[in-house]
PDB file of C-alpha atoms in Angstrom:
ATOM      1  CA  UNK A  15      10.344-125.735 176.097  1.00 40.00           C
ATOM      2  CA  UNK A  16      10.746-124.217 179.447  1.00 48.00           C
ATOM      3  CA  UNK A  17      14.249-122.191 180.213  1.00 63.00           C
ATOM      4  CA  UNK A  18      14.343-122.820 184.141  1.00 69.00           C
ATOM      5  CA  UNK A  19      13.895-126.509 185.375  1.00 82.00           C
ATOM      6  CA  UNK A  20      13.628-126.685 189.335  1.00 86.00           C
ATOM      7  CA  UNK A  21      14.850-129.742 190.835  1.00 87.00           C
ATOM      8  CA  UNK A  22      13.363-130.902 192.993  1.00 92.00           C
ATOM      9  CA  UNK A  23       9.764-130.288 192.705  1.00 91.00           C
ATOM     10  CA  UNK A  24       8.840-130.395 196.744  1.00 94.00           C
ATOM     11  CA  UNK A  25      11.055-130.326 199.520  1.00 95.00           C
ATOM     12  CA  UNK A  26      10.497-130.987 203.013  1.00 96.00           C
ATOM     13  CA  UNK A  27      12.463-130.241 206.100  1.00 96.00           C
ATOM     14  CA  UNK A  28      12.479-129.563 209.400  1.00 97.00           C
ATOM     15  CA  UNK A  29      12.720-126.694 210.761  1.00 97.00           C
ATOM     16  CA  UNK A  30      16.317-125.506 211.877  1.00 97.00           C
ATOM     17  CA  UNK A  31      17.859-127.622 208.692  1.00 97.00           C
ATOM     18  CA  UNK A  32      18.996-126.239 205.524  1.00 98.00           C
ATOM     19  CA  UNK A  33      17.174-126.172 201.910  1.00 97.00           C
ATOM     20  CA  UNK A  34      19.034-126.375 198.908  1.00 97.00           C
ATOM     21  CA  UNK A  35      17.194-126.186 195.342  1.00 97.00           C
ATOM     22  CA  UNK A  36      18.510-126.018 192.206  1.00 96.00           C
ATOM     23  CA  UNK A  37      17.969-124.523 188.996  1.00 95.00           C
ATOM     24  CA  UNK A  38      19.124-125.475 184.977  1.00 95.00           C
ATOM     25  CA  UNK A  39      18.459-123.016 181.792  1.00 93.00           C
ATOM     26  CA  UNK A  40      18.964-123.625 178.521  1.00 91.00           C
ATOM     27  CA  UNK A  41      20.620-120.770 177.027  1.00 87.00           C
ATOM     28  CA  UNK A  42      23.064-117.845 177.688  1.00 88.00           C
ATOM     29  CA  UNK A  43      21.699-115.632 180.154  1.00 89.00           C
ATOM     30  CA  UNK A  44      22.545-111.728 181.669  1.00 89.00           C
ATOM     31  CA  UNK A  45      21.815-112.804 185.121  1.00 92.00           C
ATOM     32  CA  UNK A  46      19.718-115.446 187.185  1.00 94.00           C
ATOM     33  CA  UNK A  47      17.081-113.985 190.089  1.00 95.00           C
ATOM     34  CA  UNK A  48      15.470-115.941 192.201  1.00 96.00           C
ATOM     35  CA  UNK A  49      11.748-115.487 193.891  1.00 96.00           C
ATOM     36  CA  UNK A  50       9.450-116.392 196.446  1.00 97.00           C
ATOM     37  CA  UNK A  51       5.647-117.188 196.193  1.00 95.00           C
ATOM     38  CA  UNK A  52       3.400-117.335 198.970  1.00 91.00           C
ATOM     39  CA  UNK A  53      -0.125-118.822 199.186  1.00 79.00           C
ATOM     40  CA  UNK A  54       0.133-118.676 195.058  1.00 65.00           C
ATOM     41  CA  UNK A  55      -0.212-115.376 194.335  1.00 74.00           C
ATOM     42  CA  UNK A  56       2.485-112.279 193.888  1.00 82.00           C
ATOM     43  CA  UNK A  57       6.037-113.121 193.739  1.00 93.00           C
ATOM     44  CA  UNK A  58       9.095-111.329 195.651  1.00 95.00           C
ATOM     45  CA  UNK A  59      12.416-110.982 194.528  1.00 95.00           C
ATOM     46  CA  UNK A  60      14.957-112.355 196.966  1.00 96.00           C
ATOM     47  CA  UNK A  61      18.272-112.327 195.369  1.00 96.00           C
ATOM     48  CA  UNK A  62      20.295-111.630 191.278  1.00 94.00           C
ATOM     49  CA  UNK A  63      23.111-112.782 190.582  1.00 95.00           C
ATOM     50  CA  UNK A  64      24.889-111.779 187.032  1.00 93.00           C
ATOM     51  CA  UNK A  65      26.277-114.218 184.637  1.00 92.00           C
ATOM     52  CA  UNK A  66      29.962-112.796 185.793  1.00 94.00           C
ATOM     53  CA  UNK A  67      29.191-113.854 189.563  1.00 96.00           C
ATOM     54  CA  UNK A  68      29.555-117.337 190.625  1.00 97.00           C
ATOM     55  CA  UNK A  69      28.120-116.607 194.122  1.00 98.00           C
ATOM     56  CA  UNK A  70      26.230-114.252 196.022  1.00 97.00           C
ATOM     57  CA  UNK A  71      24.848-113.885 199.506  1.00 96.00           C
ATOM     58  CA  UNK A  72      21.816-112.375 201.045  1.00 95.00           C
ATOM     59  CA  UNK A  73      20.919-113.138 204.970  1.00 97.00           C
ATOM     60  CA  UNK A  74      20.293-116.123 205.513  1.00 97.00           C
ATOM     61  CA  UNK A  75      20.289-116.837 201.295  1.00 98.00           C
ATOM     62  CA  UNK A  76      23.277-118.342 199.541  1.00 98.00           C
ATOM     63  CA  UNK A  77      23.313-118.409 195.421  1.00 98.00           C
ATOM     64  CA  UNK A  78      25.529-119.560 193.395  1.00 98.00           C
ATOM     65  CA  UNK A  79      25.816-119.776 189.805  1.00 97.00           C
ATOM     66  CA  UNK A  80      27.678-121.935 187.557  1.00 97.00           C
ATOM     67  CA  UNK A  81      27.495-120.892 183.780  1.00 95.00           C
ATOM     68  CA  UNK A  82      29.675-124.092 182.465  1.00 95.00           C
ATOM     69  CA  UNK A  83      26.997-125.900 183.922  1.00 95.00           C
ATOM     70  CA  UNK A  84      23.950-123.388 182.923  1.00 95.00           C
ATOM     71  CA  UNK A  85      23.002-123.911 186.884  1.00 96.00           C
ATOM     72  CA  UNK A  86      22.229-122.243 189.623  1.00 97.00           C
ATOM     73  CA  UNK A  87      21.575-123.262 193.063  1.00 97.00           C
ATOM     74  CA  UNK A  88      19.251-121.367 196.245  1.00 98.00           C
ATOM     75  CA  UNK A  89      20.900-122.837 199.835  1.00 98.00           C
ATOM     76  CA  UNK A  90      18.338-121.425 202.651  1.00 98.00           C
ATOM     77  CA  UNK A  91      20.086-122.371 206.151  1.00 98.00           C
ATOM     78  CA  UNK A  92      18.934-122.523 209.296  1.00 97.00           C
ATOM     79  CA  UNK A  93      14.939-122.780 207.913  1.00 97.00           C
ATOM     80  CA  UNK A  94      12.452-121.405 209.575  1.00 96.00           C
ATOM     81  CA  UNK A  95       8.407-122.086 209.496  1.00 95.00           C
ATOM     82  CA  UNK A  96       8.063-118.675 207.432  1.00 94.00           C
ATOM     83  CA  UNK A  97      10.493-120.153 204.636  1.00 96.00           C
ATOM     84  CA  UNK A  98       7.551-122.412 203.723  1.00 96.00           C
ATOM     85  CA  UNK A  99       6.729-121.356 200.058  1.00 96.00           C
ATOM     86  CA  UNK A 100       7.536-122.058 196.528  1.00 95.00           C
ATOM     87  CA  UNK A 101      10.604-120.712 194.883  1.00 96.00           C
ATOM     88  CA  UNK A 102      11.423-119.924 191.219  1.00 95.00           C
ATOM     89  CA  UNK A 103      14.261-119.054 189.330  1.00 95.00           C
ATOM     90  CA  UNK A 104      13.820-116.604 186.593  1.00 94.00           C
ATOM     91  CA  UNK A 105      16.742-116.205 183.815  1.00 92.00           C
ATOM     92  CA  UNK A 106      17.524-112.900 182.152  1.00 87.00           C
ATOM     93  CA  UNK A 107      17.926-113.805 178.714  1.00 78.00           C
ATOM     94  CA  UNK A 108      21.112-112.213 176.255  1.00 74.00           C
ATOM     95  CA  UNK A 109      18.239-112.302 173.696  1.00 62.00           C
ATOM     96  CA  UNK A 110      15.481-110.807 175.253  1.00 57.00           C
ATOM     97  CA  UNK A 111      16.076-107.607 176.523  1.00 62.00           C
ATOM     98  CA  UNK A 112      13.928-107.304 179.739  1.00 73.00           C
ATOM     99  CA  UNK A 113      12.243-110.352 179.793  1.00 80.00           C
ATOM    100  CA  UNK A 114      12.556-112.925 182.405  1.00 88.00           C
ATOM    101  CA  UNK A 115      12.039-117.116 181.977  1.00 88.00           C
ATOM    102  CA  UNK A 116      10.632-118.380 185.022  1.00 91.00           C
ATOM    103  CA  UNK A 117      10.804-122.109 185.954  1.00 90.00           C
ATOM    104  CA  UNK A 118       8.191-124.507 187.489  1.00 90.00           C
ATOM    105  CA  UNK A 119       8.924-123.349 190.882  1.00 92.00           C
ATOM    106  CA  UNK A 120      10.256-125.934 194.087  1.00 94.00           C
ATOM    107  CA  UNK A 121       7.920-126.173 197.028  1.00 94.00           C
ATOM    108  CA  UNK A 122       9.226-125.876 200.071  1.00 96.00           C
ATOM    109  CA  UNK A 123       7.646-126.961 203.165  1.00 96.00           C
ATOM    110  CA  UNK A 124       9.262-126.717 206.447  1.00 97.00           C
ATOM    111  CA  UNK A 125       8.325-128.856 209.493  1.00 95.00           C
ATOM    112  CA  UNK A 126       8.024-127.116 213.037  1.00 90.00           C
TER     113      UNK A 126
ATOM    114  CA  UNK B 101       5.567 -96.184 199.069  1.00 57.00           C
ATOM    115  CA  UNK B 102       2.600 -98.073 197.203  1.00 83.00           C
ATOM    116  CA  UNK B 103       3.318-101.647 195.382  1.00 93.00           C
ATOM    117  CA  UNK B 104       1.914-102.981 192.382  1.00 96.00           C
ATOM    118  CA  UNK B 105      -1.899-103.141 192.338  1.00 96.00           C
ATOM    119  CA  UNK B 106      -4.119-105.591 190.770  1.00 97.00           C
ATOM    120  CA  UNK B 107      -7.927-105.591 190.268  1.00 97.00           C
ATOM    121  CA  UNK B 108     -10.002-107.160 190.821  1.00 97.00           C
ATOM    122  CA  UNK B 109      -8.287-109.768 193.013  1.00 96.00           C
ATOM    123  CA  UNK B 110     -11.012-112.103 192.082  1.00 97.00           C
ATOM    124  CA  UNK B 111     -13.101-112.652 188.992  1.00 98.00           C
ATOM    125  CA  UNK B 112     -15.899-115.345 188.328  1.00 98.00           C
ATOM    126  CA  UNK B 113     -17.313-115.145 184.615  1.00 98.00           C
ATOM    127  CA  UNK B 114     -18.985-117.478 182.550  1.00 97.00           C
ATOM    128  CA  UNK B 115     -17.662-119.371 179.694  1.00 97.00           C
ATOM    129  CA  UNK B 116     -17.671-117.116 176.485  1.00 97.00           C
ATOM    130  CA  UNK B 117     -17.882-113.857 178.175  1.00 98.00           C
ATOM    131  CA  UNK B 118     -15.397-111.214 177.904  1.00 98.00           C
ATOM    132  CA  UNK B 119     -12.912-110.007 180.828  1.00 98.00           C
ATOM    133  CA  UNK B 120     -10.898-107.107 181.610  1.00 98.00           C
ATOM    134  CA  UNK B 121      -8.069-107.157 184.051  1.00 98.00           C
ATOM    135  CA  UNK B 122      -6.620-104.112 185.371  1.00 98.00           C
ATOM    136  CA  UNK B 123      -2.874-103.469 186.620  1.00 97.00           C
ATOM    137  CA  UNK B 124      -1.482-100.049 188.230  1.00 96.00           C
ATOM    138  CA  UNK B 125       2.506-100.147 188.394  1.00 95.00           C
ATOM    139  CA  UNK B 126       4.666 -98.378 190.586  1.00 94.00           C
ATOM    140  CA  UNK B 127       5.393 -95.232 189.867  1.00 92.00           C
ATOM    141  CA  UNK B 128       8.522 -94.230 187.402  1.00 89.00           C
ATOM    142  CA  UNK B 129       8.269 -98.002 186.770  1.00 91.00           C
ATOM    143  CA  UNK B 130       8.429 -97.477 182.671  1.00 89.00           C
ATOM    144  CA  UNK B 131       8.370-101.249 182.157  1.00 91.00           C
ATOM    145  CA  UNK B 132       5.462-103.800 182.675  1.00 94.00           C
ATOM    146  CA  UNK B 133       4.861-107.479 182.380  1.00 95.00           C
ATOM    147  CA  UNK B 134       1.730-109.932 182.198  1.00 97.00           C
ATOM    148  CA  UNK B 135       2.114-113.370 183.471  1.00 95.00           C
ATOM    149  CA  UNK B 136      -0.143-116.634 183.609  1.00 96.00           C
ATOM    150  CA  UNK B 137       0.317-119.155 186.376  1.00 94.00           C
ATOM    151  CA  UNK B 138      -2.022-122.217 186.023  1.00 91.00           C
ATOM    152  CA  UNK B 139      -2.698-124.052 189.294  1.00 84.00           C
ATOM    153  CA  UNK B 140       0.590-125.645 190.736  1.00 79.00           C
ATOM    154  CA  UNK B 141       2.582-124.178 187.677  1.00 83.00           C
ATOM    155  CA  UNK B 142       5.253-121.550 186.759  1.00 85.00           C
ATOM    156  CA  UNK B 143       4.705-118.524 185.260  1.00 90.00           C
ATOM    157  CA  UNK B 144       3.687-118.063 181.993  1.00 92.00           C
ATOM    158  CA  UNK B 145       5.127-115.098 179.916  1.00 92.00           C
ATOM    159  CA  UNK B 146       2.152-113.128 178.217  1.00 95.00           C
ATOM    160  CA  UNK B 147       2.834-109.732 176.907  1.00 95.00           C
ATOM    161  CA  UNK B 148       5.173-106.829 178.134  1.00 92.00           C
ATOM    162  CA  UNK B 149       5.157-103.067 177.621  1.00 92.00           C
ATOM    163  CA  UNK B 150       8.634-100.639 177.684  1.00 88.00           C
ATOM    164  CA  UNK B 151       8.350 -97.328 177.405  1.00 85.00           C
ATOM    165  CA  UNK B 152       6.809 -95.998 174.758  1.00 84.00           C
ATOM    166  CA  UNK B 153       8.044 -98.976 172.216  1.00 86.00           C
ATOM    167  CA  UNK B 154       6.202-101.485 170.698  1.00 89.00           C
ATOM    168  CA  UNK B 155       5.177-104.389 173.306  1.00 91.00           C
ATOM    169  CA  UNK B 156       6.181-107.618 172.760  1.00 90.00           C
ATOM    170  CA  UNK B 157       2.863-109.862 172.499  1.00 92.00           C
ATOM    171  CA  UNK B 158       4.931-113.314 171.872  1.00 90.00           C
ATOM    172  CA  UNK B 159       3.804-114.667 174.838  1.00 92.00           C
ATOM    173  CA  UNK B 160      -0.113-114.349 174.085  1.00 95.00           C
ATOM    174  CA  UNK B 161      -1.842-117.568 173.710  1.00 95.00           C
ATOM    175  CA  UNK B 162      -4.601-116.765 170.943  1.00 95.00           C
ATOM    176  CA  UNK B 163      -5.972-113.712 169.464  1.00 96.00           C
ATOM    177  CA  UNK B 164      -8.345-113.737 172.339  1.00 98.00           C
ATOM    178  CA  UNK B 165      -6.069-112.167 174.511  1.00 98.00           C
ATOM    179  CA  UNK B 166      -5.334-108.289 174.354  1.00 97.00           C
ATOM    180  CA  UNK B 167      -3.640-105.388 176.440  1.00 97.00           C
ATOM    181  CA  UNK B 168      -2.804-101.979 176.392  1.00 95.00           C
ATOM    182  CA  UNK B 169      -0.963 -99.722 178.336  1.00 94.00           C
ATOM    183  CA  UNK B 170      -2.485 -96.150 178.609  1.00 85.00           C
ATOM    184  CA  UNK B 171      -0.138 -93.017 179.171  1.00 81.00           C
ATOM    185  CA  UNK B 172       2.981 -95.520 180.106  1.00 77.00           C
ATOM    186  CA  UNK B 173       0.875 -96.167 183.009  1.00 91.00           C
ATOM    187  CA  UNK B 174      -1.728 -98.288 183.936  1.00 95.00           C
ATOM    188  CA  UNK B 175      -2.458-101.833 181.797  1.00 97.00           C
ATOM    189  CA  UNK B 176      -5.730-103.857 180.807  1.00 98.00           C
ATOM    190  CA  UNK B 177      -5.189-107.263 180.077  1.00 98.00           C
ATOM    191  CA  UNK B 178      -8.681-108.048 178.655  1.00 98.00           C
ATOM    192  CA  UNK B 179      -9.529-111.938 177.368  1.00 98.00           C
ATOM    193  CA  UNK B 180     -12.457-112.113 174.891  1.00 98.00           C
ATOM    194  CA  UNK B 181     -14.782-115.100 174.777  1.00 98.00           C
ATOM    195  CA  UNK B 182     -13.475-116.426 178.269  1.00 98.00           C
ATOM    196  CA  UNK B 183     -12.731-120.536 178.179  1.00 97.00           C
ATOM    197  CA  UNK B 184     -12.182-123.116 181.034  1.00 96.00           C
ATOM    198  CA  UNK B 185      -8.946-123.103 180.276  1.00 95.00           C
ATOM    199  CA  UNK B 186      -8.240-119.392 180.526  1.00 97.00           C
ATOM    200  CA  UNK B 187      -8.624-120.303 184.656  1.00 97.00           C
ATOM    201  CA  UNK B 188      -5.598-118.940 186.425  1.00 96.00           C
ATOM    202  CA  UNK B 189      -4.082-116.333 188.397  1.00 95.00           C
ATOM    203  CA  UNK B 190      -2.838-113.154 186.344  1.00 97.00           C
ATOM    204  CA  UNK B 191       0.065-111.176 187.659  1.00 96.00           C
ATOM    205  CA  UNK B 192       1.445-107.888 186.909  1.00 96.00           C
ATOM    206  CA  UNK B 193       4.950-106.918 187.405  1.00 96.00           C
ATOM    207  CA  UNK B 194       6.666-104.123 186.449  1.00 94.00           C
ATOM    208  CA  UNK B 195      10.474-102.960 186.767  1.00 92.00           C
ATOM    209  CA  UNK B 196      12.671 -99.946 186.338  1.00 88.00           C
ATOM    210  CA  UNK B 197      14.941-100.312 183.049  1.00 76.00           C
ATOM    211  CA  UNK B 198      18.088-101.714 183.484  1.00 73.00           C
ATOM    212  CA  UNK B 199      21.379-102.222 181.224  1.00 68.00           C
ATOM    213  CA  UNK B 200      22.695-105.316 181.038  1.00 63.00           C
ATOM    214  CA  UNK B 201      19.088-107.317 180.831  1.00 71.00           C
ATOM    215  CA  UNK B 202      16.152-108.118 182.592  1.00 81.00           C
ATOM    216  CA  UNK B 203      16.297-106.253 186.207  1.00 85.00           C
ATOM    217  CA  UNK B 204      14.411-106.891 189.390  1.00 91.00           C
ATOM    218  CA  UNK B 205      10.678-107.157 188.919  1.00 93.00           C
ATOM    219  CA  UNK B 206       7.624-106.071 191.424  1.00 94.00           C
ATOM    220  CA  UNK B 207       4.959-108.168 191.428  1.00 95.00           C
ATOM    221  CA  UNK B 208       0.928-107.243 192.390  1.00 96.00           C
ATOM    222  CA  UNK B 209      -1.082-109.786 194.135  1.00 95.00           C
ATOM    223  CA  UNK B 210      -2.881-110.945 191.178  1.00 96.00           C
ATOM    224  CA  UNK B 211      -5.870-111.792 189.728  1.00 97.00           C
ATOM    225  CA  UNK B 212      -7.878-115.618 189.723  1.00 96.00           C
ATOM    226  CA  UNK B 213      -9.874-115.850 187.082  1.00 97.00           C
ATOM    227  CA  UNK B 214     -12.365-118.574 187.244  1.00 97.00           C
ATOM    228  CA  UNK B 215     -14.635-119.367 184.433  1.00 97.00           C
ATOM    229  CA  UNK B 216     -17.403-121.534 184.861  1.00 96.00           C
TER     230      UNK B 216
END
C-alpha cells in the first residue's frame, strides 16, 4: 500500500491566499522532502525536513512534521499564479537506505 | 552546471515491441533512480542503482522490465514486449549519497511512453 497519502487531492485558491496540504506515512522514516511537478513531468525538490525536526522554513514554504502523528504538512502563503502545480511528499524510509516513497501528489491550482 | 537528461523525451511504439530508455545523471551523482508515473498518479518506484552495489530491482513490475547502469554512469531502462499498460512518463533521478537516508534527488524531464 502506498507510504505517503496527500490530503487533499486538488486545491484551489486564489491568488494572494495561503495553501496548506498535508501528508500521512505509514512507517518510521529518516526524513520527509517535499516536491513540485509541473506540467507532469520532472520533479523539484523544495524543502527536507529530518525525523528530529518538527518544522522547517524555506521562502515563502513552511513544513512541519509531526512523527507522533506520522504527518507532515506543506503551508505555501501568500500564493502566487506560478505556485500552480502538483506537490508530493516523498518519505525517507529507516529501512530502505536511499530510497524515497512518494505519495499521490495534491494539485494545486491558484486563481488570478 | 548540466541537470539530469532524459531521452528521448517522447516515444510512440507499438504494442509488443521492445523499448529502450536512456538516462544521463549529473555528474559525481553515484546514485540513480527509475520511476513510473501513470497519468494523474504518483510515482512509482522501479529500480535504483548505488555505486557499484547490487541495484535494487523490487520495484520492477514483470520480468519485462530491465536496466543497467554502465561505468556508474549513464542508465537504460529498456521494457521488452511493450503493453498498453506500460503507457507513462519515466523519470530519472539521481542523488549524491547521504548518511542518515534517502537525500535530495534531481529529477530529468522524463520520458512518455505511448504504446499503441
Amino acid at each position: 500500500s502506498q507510504q505517503g497519502e496527500e490530503d487533499p487531492q486538488a486545491l484551489s485558491i486564489q491568488e494572494g491566499e495561503n495553501a496548506t496540504m498535508n501528508c500521512s506515512y505509514k512507517t518510521s522514516i529518516n526524513n520527509l522532502q517535499w516536491y513540485r511537478q509541473n506540467s507532469g513531468r520532472g520533479l523539484v525538490h523544495l524543502i527536507l525536513i529530518r525525523s528530529n525536526e518538527r518544522e522547517k522554513h524555506s521562502g515563502r514554504l513552511r513544513v512541519t512534521l509531526d512523527t507522533s502523528k506520522k504527518s507532515s504538512s506543506l503551508l505555501i502563503t501568500a500564493s502566487r499564479a506560478a505556485d500552480t502545480a502538483s506537490y508530493f511528499c516523498a518519505t525517507g524510509l529507516i529501512q530502505g537506505a536511499q530510497k524515497l516513497v512518494f505519495g499521490q501528489g495534491t494539485r494545486l491550482t491558484i486563481n488570478p | 552546471g548540466a541537470g539530469v537528461s532524459q531521452s528521448p523525451s517522447n516515444k510512440v511504439t507499438e504494442k509488443g515491441k521492445d523499448v529502450e530508455l536512456r538516462c544521463d545523471p549529473i555528474s559525481g551523482h553515484t546514485a540513480l533512480y527509475w520511476y513510473r508515473q501513470s497519468l494523474g498518479q504518483g510515482l512509482e518506484f522501479l529500480i535504483y542503482f548505488q555505486g557499484n552495489s547490487a541495484p535494487d530491482k523490487s520495484g520492477l513490475p514483470s520480468d519485462r522490465f530491465s536496466a543497467e547502469r554502465t561505468g556508474g554512469s549513464v542508465s537504460t531502462l529498456t521494457i521488452q514486449r511493450t503493453q498498453q499498460e506500460d503507457s507513462a512518463v519515466y523519470l530519472c533521478a539521481s542523488s549524491l549519497p547521504t548518511s542518515g537516508g534517502a537525500g535530495e534527488q534531481f529529477f530529468g524531464p522524463g520520458t512518455r511512453l505511448t504504446v499503441l
